[in-house]
mmCIF file of C-alpha atoms in Angstrom:
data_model
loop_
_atom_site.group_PDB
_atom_site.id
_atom_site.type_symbol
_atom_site.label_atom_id
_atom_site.label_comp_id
_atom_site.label_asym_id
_atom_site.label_seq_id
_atom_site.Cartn_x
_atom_site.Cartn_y
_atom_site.Cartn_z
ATOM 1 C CA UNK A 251 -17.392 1.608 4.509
ATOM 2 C CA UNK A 252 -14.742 2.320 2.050
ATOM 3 C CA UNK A 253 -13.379 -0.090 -0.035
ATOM 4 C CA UNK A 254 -12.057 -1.122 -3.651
ATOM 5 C CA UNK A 255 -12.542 -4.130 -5.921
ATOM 6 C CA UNK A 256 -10.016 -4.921 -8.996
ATOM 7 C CA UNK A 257 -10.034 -7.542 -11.847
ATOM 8 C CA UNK A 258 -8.872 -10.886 -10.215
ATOM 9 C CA UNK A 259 -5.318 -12.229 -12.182
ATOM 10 C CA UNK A 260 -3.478 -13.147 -13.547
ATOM 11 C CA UNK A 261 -3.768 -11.630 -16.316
ATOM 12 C CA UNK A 262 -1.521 -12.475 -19.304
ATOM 13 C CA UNK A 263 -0.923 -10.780 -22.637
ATOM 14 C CA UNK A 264 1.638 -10.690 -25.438
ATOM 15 C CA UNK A 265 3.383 -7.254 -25.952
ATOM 16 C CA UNK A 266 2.012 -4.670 -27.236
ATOM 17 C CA UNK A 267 -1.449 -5.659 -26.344
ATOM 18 C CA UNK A 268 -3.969 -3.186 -25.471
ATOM 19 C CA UNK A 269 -4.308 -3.445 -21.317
ATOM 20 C CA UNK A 270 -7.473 -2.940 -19.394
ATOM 21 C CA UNK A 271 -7.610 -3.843 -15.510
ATOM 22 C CA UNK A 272 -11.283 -2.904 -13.806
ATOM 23 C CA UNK A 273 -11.469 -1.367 -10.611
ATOM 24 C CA UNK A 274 -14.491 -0.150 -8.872
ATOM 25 C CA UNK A 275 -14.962 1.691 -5.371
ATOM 26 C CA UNK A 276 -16.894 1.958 -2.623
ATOM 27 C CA UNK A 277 -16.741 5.116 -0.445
ATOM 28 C CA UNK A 278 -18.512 8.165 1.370
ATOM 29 C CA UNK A 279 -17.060 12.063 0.194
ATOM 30 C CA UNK A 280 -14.907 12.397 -2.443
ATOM 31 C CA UNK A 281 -11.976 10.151 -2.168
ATOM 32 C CA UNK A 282 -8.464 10.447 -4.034
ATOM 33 C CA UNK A 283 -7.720 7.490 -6.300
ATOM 34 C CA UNK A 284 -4.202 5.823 -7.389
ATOM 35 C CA UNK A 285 -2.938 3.430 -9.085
ATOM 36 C CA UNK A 286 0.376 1.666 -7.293
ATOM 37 C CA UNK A 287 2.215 -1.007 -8.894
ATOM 38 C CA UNK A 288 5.091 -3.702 -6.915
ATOM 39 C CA UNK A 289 7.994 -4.666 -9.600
ATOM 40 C CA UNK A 290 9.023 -7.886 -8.467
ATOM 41 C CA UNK A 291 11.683 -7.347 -5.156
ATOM 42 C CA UNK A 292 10.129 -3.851 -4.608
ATOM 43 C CA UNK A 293 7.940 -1.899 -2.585
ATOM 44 C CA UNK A 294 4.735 -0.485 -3.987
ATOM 45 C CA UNK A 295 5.436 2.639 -6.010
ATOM 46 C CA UNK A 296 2.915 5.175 -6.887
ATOM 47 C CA UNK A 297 1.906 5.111 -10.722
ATOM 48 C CA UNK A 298 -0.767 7.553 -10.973
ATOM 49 C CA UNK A 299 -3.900 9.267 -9.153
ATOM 50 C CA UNK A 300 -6.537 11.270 -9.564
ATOM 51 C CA UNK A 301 -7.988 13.641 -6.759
ATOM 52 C CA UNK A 302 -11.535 14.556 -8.155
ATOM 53 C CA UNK A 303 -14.295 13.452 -10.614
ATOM 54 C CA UNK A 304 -13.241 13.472 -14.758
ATOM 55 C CA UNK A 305 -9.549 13.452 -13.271
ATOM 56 C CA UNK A 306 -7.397 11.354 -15.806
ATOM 57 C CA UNK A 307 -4.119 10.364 -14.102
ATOM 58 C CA UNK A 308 -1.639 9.637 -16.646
ATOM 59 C CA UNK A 309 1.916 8.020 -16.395
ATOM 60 C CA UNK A 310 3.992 5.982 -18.698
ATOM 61 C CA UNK A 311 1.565 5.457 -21.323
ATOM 62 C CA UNK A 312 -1.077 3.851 -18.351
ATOM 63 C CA UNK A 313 -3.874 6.173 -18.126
ATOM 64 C CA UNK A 314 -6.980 5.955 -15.759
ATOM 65 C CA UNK A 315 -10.225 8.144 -15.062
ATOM 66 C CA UNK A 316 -11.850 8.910 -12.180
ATOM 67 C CA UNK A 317 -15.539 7.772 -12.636
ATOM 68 C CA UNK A 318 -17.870 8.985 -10.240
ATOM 69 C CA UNK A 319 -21.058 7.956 -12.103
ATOM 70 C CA UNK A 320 -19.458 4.504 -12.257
ATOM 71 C CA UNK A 321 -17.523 4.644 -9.542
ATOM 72 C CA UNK A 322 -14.544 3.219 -11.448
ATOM 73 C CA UNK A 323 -11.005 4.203 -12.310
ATOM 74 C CA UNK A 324 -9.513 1.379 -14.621
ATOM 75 C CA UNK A 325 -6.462 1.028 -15.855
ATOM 76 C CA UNK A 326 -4.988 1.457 -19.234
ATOM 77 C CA UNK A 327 -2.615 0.953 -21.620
ATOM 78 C CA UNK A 328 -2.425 0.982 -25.276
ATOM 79 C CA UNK A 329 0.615 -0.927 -26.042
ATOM 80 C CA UNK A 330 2.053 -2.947 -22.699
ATOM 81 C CA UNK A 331 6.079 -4.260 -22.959
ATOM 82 C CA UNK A 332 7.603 -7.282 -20.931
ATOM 83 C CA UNK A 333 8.424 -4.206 -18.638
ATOM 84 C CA UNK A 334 5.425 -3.647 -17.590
ATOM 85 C CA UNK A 335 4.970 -7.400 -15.986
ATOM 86 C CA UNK A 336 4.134 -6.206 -12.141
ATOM 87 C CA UNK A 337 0.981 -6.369 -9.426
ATOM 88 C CA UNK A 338 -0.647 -3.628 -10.184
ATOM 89 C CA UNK A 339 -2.876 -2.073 -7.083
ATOM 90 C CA UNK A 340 -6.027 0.261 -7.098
ATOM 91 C CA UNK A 341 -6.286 2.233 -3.923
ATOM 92 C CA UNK A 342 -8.445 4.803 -2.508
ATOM 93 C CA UNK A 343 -7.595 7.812 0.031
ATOM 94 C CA UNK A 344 -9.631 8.744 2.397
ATOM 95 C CA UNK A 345 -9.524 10.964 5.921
ATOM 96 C CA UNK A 346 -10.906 8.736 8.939
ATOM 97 C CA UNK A 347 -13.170 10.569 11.958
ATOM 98 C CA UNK A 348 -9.383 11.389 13.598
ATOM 99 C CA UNK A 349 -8.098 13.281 10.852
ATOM 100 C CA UNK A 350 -5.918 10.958 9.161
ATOM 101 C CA UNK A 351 -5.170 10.195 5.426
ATOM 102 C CA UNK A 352 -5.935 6.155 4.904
ATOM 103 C CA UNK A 353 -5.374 4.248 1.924
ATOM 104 C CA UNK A 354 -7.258 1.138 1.140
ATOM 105 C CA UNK A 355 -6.325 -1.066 -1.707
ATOM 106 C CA UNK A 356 -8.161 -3.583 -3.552
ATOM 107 C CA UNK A 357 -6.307 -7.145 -3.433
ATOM 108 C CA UNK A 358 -4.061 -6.347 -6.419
ATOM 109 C CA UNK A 359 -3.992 -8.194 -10.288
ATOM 110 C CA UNK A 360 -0.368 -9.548 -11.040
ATOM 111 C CA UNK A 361 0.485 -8.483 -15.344
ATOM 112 C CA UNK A 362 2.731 -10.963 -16.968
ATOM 113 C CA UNK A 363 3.637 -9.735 -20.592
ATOM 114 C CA UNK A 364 5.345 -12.495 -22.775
ATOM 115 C CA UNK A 365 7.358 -11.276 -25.577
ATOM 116 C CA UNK B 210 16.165 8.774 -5.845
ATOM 117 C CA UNK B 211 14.962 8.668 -1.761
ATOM 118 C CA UNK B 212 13.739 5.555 -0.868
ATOM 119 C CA UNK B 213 11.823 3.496 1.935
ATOM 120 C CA UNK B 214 13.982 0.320 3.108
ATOM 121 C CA UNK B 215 12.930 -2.002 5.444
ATOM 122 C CA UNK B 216 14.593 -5.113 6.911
ATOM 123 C CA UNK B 217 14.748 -7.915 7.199
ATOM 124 C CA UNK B 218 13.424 -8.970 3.761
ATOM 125 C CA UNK B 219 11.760 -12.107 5.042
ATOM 126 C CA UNK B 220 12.146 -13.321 8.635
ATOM 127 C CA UNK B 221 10.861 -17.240 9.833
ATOM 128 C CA UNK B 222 9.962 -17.118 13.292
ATOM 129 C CA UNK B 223 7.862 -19.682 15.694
ATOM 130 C CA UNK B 224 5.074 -19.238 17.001
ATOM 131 C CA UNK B 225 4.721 -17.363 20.419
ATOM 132 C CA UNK B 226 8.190 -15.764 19.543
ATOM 133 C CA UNK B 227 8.801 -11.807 19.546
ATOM 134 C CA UNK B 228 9.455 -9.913 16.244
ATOM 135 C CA UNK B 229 10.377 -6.796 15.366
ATOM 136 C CA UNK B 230 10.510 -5.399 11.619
ATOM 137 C CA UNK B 231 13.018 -2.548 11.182
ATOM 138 C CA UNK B 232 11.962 0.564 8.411
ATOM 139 C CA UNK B 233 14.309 3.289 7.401
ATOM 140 C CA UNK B 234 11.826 5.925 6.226
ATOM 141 C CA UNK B 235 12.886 8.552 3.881
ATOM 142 C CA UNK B 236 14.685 11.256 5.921
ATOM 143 C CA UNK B 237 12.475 14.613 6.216
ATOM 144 C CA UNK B 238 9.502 12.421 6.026
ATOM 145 C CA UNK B 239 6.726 12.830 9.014
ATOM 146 C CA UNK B 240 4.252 10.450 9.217
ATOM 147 C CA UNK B 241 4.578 6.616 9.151
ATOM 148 C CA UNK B 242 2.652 3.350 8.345
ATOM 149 C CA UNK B 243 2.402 -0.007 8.342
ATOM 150 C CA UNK B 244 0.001 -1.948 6.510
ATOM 151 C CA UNK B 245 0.401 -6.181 5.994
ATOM 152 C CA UNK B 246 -1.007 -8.369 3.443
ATOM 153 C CA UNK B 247 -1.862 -11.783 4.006
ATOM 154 C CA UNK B 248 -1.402 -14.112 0.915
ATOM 155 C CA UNK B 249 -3.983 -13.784 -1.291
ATOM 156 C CA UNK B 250 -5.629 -11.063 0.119
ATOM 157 C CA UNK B 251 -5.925 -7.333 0.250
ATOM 158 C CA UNK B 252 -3.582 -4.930 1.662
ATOM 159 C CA UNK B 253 -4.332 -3.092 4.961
ATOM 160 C CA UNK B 254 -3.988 -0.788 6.787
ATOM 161 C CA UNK B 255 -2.284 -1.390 10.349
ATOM 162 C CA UNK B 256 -1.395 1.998 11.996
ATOM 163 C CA UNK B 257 -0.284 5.637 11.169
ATOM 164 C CA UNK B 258 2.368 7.191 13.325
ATOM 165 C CA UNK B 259 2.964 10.781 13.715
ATOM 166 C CA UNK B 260 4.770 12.968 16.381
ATOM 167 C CA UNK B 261 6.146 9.904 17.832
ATOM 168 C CA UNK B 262 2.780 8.780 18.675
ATOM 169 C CA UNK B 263 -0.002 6.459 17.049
ATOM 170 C CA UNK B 264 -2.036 8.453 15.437
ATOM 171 C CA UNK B 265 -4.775 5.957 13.966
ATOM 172 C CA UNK B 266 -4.986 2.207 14.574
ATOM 173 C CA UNK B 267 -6.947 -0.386 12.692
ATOM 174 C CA UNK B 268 -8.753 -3.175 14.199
ATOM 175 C CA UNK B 269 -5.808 -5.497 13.365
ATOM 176 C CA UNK B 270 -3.239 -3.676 15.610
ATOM 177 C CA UNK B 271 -4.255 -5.304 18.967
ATOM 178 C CA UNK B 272 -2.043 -5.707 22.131
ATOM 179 C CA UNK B 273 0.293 -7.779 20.742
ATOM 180 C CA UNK B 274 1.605 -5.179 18.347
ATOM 181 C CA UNK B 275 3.615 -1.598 18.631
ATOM 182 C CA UNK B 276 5.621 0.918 17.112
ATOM 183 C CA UNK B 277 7.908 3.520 17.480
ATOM 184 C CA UNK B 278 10.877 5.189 16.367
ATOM 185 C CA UNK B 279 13.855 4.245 18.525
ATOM 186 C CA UNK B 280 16.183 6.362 18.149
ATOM 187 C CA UNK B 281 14.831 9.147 15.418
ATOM 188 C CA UNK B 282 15.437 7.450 12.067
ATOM 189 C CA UNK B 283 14.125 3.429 12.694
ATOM 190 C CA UNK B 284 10.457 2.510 12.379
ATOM 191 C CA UNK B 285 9.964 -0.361 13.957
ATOM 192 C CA UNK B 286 7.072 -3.059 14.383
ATOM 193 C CA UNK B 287 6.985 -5.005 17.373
ATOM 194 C CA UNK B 288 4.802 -8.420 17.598
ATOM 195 C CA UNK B 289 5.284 -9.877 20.826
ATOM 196 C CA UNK B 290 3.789 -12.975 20.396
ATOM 197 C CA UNK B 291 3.178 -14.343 17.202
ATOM 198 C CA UNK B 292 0.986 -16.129 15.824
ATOM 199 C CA UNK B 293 0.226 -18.385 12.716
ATOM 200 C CA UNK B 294 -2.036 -16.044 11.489
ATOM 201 C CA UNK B 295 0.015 -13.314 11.617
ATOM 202 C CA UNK B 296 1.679 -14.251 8.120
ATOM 203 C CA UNK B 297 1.880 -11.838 5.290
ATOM 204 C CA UNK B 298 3.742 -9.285 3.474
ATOM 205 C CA UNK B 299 4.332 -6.346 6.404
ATOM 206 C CA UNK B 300 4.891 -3.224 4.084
ATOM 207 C CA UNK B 301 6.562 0.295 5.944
ATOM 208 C CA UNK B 302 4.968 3.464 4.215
ATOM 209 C CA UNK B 303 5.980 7.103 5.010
ATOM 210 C CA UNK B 304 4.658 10.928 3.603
ATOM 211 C CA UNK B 305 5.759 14.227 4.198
ATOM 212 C CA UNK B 306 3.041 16.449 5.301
ATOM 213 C CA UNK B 307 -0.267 15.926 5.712
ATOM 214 C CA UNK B 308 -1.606 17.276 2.745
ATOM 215 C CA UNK B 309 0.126 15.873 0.085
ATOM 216 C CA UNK B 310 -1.335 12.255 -1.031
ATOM 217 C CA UNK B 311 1.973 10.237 -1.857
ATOM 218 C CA UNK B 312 3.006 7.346 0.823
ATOM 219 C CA UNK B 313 6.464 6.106 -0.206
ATOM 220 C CA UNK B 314 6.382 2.550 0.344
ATOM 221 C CA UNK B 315 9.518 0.176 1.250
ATOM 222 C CA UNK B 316 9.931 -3.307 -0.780
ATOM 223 C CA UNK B 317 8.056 -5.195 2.232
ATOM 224 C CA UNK B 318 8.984 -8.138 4.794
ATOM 225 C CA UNK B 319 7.731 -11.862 4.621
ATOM 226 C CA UNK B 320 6.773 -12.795 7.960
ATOM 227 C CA UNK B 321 6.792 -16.113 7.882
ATOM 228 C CA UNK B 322 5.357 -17.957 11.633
ATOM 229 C CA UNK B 323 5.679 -21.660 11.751
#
């Protein structure tokens, strides 16, 4: 089946510290990949994806590459700010036997960036 | 900047009791889902909704749960009988079309069952 393993947290780092968070993937076809991240008090809001192999998704300085030989698509920054303290998600998107778009997350890594 | 809202923000309820969490999804938006996420643990995926029907349903989403859409604008998720187990983080998620990739998801309800 389809599924997606991230770096376990908490993770804590002092700002501007370079940022790495490891996700791996499991799946069958070609699967999209995104990276979501919950602010505390909000919902989980798309940060970036990639939709095919060599892909790098790219948004507010976090960048991530889809890895098929790896099957990875890590996350990273090169400078993180006290902003940036959130769970961050990996996800997967896939289209079931019915037809239907389905994401599947891994169980999320919570960033805490002290000042 | 549209958004997903869902209410309440964290409802206590005892076991065997009926809840229902309320979604507002973003207003030209088609299809619908819920997904919950126990303490701890991963988030998943409960049901899609599209056409005013279930369109996909995990293994999760047994009798005791439903959904619909009221009256046109409300997502709702009905558990009729709750039960301790049934704890988590209950996130609302909605997209426009089928072919584009981005679920908008609301802030989430705490289901607390005691």
């Amino acid at each position: 089946g389809n599924s997606v393993t991230q770096m376990e947290g908490p993770v804590t780092l002092s700002e501007e510290a370079f940022l790495t968070i490891n996700c791996t993937y499991t799946a069958t076809g070609y699967p999209s990949l995104f990276w979501y991240v919950q602010y505390p008090g909000e919902g989980l809001q798309l940060l970036l994806k990639a939709t095919k192999a060599d892909d790098k998704g790219s948004n507010k300085g976090f960048e991530a590459t889809y890895r098929k030989e790896t099957t990875s698509f890590h996350l990273e920054k090169g400078s993180v700010q006290v902003s940036d303290s959130a769970v961050y998600f990996c996800a997967l998107s896939w289209v079931s036997n019915f037809g239907n778009e389905k994401l599947t997350f891994g169980t999320g890594t919570r960033l805490t960036i002290i000042p | 900047e549209p958004e997903v809202t869902q209410t309440p923000s964290h409802q206590v309820t005892q076991m065997g009791q009926e809840v229902i969490l309320r979604c507002v999804p973003i207003s030209n938006h088609l299809y619908f889902y819920w997904y919950r996420q126990i303490l701890g643990q991963k988030v998943e995926f409960l049901v899609s909704f599209y056409n005013n029907e279930i369109s996909e349903k995990s293994e999760i989403f047994d009798d005791q749960f439903s959904v619909e859409r009221p009256d046109g604008s409300n997502f709702t998720l009905k558990i009729r009988s709750t039960k301790l187990e049934d704890s988590a983080m209950y996130f609302c998620a909605t997209k426009w079309g089928q072919e584009t990739y981005e679920q908008y998801f609301g802030p989430g309800t705490r289901l607390t069952v005691t």
